[in-house]
Short mmCIF file of C-alpha atoms and ligand atoms in Angstrom, two decimals:
data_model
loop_
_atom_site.label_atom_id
_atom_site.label_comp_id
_atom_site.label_asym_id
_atom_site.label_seq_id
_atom_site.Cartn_x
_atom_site.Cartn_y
_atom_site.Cartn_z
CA UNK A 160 -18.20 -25.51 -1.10
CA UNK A 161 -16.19 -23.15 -3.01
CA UNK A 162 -13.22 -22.23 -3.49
CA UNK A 163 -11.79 -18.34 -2.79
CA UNK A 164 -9.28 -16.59 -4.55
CA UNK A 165 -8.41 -12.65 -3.62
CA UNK A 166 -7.32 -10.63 -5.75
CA UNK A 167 -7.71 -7.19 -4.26
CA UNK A 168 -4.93 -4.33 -3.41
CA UNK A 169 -6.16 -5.02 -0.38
CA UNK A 170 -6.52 -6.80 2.14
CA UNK A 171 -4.16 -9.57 0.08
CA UNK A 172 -3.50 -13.24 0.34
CA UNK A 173 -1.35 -14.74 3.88
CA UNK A 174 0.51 -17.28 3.37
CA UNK A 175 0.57 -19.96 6.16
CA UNK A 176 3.91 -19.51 8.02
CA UNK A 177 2.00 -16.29 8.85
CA UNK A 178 -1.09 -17.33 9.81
CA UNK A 179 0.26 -20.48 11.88
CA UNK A 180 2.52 -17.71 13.89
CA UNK A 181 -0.81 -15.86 14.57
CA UNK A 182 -2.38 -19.18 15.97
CA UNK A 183 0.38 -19.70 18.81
CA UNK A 184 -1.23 -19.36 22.45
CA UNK A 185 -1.23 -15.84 23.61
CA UNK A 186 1.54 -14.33 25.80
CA UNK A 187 1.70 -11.71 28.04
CA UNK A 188 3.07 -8.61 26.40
CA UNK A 189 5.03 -7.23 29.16
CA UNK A 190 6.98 -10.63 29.01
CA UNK A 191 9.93 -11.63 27.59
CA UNK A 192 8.26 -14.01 25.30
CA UNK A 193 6.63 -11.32 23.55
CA UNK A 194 9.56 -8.95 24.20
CA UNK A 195 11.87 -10.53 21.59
CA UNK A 196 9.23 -11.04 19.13
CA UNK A 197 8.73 -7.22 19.27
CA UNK A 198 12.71 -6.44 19.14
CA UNK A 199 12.68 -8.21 15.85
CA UNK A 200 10.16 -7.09 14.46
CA UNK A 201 10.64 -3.71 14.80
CA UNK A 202 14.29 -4.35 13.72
CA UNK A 203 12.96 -5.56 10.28
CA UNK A 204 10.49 -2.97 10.31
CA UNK A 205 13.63 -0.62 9.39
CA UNK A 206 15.07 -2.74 7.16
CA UNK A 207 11.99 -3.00 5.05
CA UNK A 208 11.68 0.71 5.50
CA UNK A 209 15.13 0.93 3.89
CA UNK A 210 15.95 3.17 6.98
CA UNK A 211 17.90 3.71 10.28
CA UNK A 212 15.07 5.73 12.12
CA UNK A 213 12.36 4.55 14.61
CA UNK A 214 9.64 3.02 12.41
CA UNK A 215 6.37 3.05 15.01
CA UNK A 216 4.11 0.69 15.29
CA UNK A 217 0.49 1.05 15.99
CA UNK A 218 -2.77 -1.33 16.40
CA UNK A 219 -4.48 0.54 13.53
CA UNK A 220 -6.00 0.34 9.65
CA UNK A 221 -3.45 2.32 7.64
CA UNK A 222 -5.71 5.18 8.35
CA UNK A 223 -4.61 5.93 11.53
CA UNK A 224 -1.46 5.93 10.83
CA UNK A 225 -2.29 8.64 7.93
CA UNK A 226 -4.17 10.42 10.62
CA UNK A 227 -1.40 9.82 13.29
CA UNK A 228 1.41 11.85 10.68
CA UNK A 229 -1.43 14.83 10.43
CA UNK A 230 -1.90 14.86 14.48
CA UNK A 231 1.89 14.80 14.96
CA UNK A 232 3.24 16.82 12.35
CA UNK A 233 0.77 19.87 11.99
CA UNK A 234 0.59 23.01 13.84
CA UNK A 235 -3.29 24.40 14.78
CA UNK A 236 -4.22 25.91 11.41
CA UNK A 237 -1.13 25.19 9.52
CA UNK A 238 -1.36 25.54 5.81
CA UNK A 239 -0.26 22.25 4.45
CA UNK A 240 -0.16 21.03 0.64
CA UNK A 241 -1.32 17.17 -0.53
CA UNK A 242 -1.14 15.84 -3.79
CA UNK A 243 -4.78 14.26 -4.65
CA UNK A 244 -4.96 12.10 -7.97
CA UNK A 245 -7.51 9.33 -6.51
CA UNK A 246 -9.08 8.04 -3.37
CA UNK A 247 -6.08 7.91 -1.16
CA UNK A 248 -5.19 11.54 -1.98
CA UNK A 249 -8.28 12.69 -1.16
CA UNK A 250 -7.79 10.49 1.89
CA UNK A 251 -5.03 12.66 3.24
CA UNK A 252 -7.08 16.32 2.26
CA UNK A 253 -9.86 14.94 4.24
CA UNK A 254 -7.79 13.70 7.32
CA UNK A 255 -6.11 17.55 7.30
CA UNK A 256 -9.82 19.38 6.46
CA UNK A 257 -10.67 16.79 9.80
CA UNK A 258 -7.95 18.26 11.52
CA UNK A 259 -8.79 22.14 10.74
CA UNK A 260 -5.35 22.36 8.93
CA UNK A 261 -5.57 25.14 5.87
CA UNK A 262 -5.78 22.32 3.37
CA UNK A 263 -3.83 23.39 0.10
CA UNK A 264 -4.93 20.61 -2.99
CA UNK A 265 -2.24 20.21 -5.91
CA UNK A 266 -4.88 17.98 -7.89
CA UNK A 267 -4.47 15.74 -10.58
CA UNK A 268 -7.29 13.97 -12.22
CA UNK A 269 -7.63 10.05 -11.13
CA UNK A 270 -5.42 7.93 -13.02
CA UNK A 271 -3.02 10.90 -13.92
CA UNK A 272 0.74 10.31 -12.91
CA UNK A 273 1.74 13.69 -11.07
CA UNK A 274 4.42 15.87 -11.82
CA UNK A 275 7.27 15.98 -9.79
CA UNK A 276 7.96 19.90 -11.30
CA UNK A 277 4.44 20.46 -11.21
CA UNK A 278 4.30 19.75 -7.53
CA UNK A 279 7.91 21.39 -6.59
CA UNK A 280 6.30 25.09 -7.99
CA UNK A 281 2.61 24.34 -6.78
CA UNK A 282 4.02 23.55 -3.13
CA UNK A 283 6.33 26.48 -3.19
CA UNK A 284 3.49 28.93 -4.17
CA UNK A 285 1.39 27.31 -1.42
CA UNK A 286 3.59 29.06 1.56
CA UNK A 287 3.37 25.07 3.34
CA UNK A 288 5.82 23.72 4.77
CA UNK A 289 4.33 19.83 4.72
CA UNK A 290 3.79 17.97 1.88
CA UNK A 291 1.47 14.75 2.15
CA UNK A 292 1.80 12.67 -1.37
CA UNK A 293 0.71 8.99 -2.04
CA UNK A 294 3.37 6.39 -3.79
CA UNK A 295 0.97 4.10 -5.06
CA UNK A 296 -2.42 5.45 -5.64
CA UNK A 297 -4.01 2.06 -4.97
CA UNK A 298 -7.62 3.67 -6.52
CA UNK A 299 -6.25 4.15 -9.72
CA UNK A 300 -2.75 2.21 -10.10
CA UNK A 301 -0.73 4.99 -10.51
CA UNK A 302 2.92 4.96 -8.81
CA UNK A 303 4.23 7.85 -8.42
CA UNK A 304 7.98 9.04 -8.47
CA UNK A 305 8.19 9.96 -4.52
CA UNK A 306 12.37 10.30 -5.13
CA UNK A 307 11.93 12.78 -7.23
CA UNK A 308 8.67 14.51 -5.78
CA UNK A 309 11.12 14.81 -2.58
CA UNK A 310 14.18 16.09 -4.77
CA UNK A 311 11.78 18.82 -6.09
CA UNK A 312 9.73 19.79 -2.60
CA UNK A 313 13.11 21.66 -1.38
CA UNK A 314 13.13 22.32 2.67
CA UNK A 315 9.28 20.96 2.75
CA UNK A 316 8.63 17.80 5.05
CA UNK A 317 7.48 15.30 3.01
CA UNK A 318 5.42 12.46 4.19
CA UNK A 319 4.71 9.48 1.97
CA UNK A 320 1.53 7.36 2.07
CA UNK A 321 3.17 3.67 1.25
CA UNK A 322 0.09 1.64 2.58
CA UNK A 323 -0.13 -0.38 -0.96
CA UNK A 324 3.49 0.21 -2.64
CA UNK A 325 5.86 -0.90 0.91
CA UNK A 326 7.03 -4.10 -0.28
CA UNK A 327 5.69 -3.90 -3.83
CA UNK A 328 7.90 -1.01 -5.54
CA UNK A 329 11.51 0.46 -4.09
CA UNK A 330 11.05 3.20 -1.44
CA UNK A 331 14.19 4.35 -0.19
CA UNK A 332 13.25 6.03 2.85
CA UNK A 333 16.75 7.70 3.99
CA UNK A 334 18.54 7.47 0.68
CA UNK A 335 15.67 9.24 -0.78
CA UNK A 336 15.43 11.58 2.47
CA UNK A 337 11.78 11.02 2.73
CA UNK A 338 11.18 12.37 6.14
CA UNK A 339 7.92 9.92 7.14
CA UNK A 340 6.64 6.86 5.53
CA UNK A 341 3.16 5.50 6.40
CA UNK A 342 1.97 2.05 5.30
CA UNK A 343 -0.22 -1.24 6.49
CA UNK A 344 0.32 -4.79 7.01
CA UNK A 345 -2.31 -6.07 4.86
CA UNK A 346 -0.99 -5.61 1.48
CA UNK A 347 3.10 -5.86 0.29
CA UNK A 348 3.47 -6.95 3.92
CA UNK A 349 0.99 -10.37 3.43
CA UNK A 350 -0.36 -9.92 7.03
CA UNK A 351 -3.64 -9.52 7.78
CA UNK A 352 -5.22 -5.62 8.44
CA UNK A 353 -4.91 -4.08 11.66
CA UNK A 354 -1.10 -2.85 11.76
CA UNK A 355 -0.09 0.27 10.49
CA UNK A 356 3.47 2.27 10.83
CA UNK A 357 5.24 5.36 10.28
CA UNK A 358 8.65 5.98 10.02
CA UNK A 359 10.13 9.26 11.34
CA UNK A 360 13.11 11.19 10.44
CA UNK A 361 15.20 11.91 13.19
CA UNK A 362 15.42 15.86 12.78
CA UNK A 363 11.63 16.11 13.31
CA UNK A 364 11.44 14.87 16.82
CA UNK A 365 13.19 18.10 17.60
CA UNK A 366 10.40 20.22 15.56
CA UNK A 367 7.30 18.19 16.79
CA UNK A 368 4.32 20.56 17.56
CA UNK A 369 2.58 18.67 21.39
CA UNK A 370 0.78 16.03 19.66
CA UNK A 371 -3.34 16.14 18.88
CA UNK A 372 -3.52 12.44 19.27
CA UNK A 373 -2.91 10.73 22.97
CA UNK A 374 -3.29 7.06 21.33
CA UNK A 375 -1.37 8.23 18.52
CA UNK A 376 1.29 10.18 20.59
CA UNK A 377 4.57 9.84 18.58
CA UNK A 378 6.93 10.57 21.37
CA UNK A 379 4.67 7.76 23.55
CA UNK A 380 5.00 5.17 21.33
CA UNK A 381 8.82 5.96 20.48
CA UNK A 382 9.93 6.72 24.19
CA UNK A 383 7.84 2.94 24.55
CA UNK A 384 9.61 1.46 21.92
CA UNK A 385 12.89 1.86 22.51
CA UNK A 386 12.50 -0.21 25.70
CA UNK A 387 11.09 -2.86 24.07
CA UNK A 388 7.80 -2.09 25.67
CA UNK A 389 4.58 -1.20 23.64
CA UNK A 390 2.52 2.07 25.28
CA UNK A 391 -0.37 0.02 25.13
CA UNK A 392 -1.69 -3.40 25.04
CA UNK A 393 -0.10 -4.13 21.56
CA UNK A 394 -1.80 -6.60 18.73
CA UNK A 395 0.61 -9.76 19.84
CA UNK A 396 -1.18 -12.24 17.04
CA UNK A 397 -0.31 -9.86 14.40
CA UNK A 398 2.95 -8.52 15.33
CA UNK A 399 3.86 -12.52 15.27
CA UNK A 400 2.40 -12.86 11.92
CA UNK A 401 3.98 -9.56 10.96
CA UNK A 402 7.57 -10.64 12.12
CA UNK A 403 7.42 -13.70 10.08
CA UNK A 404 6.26 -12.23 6.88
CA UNK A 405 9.07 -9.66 7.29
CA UNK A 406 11.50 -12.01 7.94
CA UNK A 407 10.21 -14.53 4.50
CA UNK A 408 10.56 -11.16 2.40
CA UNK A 409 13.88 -9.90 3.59
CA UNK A 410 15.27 -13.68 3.19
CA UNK A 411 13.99 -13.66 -0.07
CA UNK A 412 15.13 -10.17 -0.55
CA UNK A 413 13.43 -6.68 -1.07
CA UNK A 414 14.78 -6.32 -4.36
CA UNK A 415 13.47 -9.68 -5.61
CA UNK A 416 10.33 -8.98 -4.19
CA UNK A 417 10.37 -5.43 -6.54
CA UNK A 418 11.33 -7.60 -9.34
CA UNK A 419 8.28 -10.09 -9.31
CA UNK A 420 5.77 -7.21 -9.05
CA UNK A 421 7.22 -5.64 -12.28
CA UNK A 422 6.75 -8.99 -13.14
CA UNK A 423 3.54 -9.63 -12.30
CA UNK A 424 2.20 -6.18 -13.68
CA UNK A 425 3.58 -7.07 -16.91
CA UNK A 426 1.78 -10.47 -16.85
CA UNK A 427 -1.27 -8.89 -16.00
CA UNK A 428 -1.53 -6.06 -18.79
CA UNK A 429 -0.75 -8.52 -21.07
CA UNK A 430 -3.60 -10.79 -20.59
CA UNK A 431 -6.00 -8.18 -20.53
CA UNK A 432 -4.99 -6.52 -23.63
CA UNK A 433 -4.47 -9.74 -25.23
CA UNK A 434 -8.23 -10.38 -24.02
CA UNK A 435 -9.19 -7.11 -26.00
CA UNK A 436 -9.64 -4.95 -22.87
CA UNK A 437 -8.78 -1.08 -22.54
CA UNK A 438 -6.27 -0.72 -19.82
CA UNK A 439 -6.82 2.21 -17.11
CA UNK A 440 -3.56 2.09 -15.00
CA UNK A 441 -0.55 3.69 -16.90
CA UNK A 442 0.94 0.64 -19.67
CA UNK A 443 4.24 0.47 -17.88
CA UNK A 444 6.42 -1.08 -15.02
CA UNK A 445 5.93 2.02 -12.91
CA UNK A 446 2.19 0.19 -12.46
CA UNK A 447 3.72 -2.88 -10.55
CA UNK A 448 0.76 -2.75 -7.82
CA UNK A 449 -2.56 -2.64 -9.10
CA UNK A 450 -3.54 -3.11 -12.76
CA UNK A 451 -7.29 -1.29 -13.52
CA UNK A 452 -8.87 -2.31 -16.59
CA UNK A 453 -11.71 -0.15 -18.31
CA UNK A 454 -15.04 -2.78 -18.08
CA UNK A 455 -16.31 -2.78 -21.57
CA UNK A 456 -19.10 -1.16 -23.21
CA UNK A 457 -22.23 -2.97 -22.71
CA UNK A 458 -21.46 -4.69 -19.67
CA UNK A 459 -22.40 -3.56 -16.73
CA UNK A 460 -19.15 -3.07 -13.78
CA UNK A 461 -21.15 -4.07 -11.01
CA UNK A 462 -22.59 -7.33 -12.40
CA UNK A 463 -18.83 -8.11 -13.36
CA UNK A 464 -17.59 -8.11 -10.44
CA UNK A 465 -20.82 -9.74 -8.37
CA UNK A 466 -20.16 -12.80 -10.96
CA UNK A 467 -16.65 -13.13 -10.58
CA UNK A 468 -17.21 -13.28 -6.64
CA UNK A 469 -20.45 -14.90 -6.60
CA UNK A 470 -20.17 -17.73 -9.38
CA UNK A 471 -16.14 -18.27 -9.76
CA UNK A 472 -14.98 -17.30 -6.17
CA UNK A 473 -12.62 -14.91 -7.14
CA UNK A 474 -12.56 -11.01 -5.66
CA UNK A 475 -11.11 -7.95 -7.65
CA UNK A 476 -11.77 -4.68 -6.60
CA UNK A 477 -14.55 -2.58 -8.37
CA UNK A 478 -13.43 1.37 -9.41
CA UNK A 479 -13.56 4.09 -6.42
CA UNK A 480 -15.22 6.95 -6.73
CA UNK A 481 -16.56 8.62 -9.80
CA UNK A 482 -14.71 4.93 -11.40
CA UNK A 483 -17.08 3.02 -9.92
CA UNK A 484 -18.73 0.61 -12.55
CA UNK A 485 -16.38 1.96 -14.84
CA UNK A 486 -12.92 -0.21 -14.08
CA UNK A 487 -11.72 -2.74 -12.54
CA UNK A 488 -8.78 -3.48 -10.44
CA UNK A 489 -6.61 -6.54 -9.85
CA UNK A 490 -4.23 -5.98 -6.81
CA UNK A 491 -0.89 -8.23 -7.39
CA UNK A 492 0.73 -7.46 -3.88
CA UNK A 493 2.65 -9.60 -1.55
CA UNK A 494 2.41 -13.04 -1.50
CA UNK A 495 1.33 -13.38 -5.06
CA UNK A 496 2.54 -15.28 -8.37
CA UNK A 497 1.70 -15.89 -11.68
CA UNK A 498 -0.17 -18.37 -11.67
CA UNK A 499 -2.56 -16.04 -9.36
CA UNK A 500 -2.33 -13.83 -12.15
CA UNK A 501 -3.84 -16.53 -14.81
CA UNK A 502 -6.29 -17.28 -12.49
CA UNK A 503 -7.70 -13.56 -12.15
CA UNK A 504 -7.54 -13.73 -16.26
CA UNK A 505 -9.39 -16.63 -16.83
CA UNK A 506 -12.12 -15.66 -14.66
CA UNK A 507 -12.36 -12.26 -16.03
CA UNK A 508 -12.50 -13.84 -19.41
CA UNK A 509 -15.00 -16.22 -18.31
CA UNK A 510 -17.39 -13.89 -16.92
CA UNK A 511 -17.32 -10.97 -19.33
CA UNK A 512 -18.35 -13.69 -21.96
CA UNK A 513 -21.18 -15.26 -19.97
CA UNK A 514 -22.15 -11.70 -19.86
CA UNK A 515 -22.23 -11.23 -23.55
CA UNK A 516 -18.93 -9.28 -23.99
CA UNK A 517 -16.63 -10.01 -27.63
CA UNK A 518 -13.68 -10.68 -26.60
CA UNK A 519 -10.61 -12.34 -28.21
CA UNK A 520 -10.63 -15.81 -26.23
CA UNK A 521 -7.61 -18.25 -24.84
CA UNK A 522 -5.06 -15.95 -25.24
CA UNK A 523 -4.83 -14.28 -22.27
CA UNK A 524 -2.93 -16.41 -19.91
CA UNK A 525 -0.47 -17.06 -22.21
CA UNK A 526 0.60 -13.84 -22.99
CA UNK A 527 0.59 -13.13 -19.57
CA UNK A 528 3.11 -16.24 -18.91
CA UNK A 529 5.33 -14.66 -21.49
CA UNK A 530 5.29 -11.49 -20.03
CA UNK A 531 6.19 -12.68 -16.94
CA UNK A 532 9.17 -14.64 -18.06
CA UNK A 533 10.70 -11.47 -19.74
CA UNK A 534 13.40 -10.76 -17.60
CA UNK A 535 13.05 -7.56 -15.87
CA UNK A 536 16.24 -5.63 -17.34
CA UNK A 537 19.11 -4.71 -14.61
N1 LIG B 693 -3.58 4.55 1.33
C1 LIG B 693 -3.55 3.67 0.32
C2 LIG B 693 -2.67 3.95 -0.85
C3 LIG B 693 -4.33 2.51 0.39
O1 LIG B 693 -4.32 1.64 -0.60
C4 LIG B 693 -5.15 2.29 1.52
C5 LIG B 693 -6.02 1.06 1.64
N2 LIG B 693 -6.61 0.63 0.48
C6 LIG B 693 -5.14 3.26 2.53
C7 LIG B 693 -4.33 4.36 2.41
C8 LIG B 693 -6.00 3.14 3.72
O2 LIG B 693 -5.62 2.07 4.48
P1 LIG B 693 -6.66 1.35 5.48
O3 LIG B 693 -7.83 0.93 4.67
O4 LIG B 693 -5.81 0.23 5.97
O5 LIG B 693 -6.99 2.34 6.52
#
């Protein structure tokens, strides 16, 4: 018997309000039972959205609904731009390459914090007309500055991956004008995977190209919505489990939730520095999601994370990509604390030892408990 502990960006811890609603007998979703569960959830939906538009609602990984903004959005052969600085960049230039769009990359190297300016001249240059940029690059920690990556993309539609930062980090959907926000249950949200949503700017549905998707038909599953009545058989365990988790974090309160990520990202860089270790994700409160470490010379990343998992019970994520074996990621979303934080230390400080790392020793956690009792300034 042992006990589990994880620590990922993904899929992230549920607390038990949420997975007792997902344990209630199953209902009939045409029926009013389910009905009122959906009105209210899609109600919060917007209000964690920070927005007054339709957020839609699908029975999908985040993924689709990435892939449902590219089928609703694009022309045949439109030239579109995406901003790639990790995995979930690349995520978006494969989903348009998929599609046959005329794929325009602004690329950063992973771990790089893109350039609002940078972007605003590259997308201009590019002749597109659709921008598809990542808030929180969950491969490589970086947050990036959506606000002003929107302020500087002019007339451009902008569409914002939010999978791992909804939740976590502010996103202002209509105060920032971001015309569509995609994101997932399974991380800020503390649901389980297999929801994902995209919000939708009301001056689009006029623009919509007919859509390349029939499950993923915007106008279907808006036209469905507003009646209270899903296009298809919707996920009724998780939209229960979703509705509660949305309704803990709003009564707690969006902006407290923002707060104890800074928080928590604090506490986390802390320990590992204090432990001796290199960090990877940028050494700020812009990196309030996922914290990456570099895994120190000598020691191999793989083994790392097998005897974290293996011998101590505790999951972090191992590097992406061309990272792999190189860093490693603790994911601090959702329903998380500090005390989750000291755990992840003091395994990681555990295990690099028994694998014959030097490392400063039994200072981490308490660094981290200072950091997190900083206040986080107004
Ligand atoms: N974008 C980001 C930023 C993510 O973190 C993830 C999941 N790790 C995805 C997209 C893809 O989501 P899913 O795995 O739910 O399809």
């Amino acid at each position: 018997m042992q006990k589990r502990y994880l620590f990922t960006p993904g899929p992230t811890p549920v607390p038990p309000e949420v997975l007792a609603a997902m344990a209630e007998p199953m209902v009939h979703h045409r029926g009013e039972d389910f009905r009122t569960v959906y009105e209210t959830c899609l109600t919060r939906l917007r209000a964690v959205f920070r927005t007054e538009s339709d957020v839609l609602l699908f029975a999908a990984s985040g993924t689709g609904a990435m892939e449902s903004a590219v089928a609703n959005l694009c022309g045949p052969g439109e030239r579109v731009a995406v901003v790639t600085a990790g995995a979930f960049g690349e995520r978006w230039a494969a989903i348009c390459a998929h599609h046959g769009l005329d794929t325009h990359r602004i690329a950063y190297e992973w771990g790089e914090v893109p350039s609002p300016d940078e972007i605003g001249s590259a997308l201009a240059e590019s002749g597109a007309s659709i921008l598809f940029c990542t808030q929180s690059e969950t491969s490589t920690g970086v947050v990036a500055d959506v606000q002003a990556i929107k302020a500087a993309a002019g007339e451009a539609t902008v569409v914002v991956d939010a999978v791992s930062s909804l939740g976590a980090v502010p996103l202002e959907t209509d105060a920032w004008g971001i015309d569509v926000v995609v994101s997932g249950s399974q991380k800020a949200l503390m649901c389980p995977p297999g929801l994902a949503m995209a919000s939708v700017a009301p001056p689009l549905w006029e623009r919509l190209p007919a859509s390349r998707s029939f499950y993923f038909d915007w106008r279907r599953t808006k036209q469905a919505q507003e009646a209270f009545d899903a296009a298809f058989t919707p996920a009724v365990s998780l939209i229960r489990g979703l509705n509660v988790a949305m309704g803990m974090l709003l009564d707690a309160g969006l902006d407290a939730a923002f707060e104890r990520h800074v928080r928590l990202g604090r506490a986390a860089r802390a320990g590992l520095k204090a432990m001796g270790l290199e960090l990877f994700s940028p050494d700020d409160d812009t990196a309030a999601v996922v914290t990456a470490a570099r895994v120190p010379e000598g020691v191999d990343g793989g083994a790392l994370l097998r005897r974290l998992r293996d011998r101590h019970g505790v999951t972090l994520a191992p590097g992406q990509g061309a990272l792999k074996g190189k860093i490693f990621r603790i994911g601090h979303i959702g329903w998380f604390d500090v005390f989750d934080i000291a755990v992840a230390l003091a395994a990681v400080e555990l295990s690099l030892t028994e694998l014959g790392a030097e490392l400063e020793r039994g200072v981490a956690v308490s660094r981290a408990f200072e950091a997190y009792e900083a206040r986080v300034p107004a």
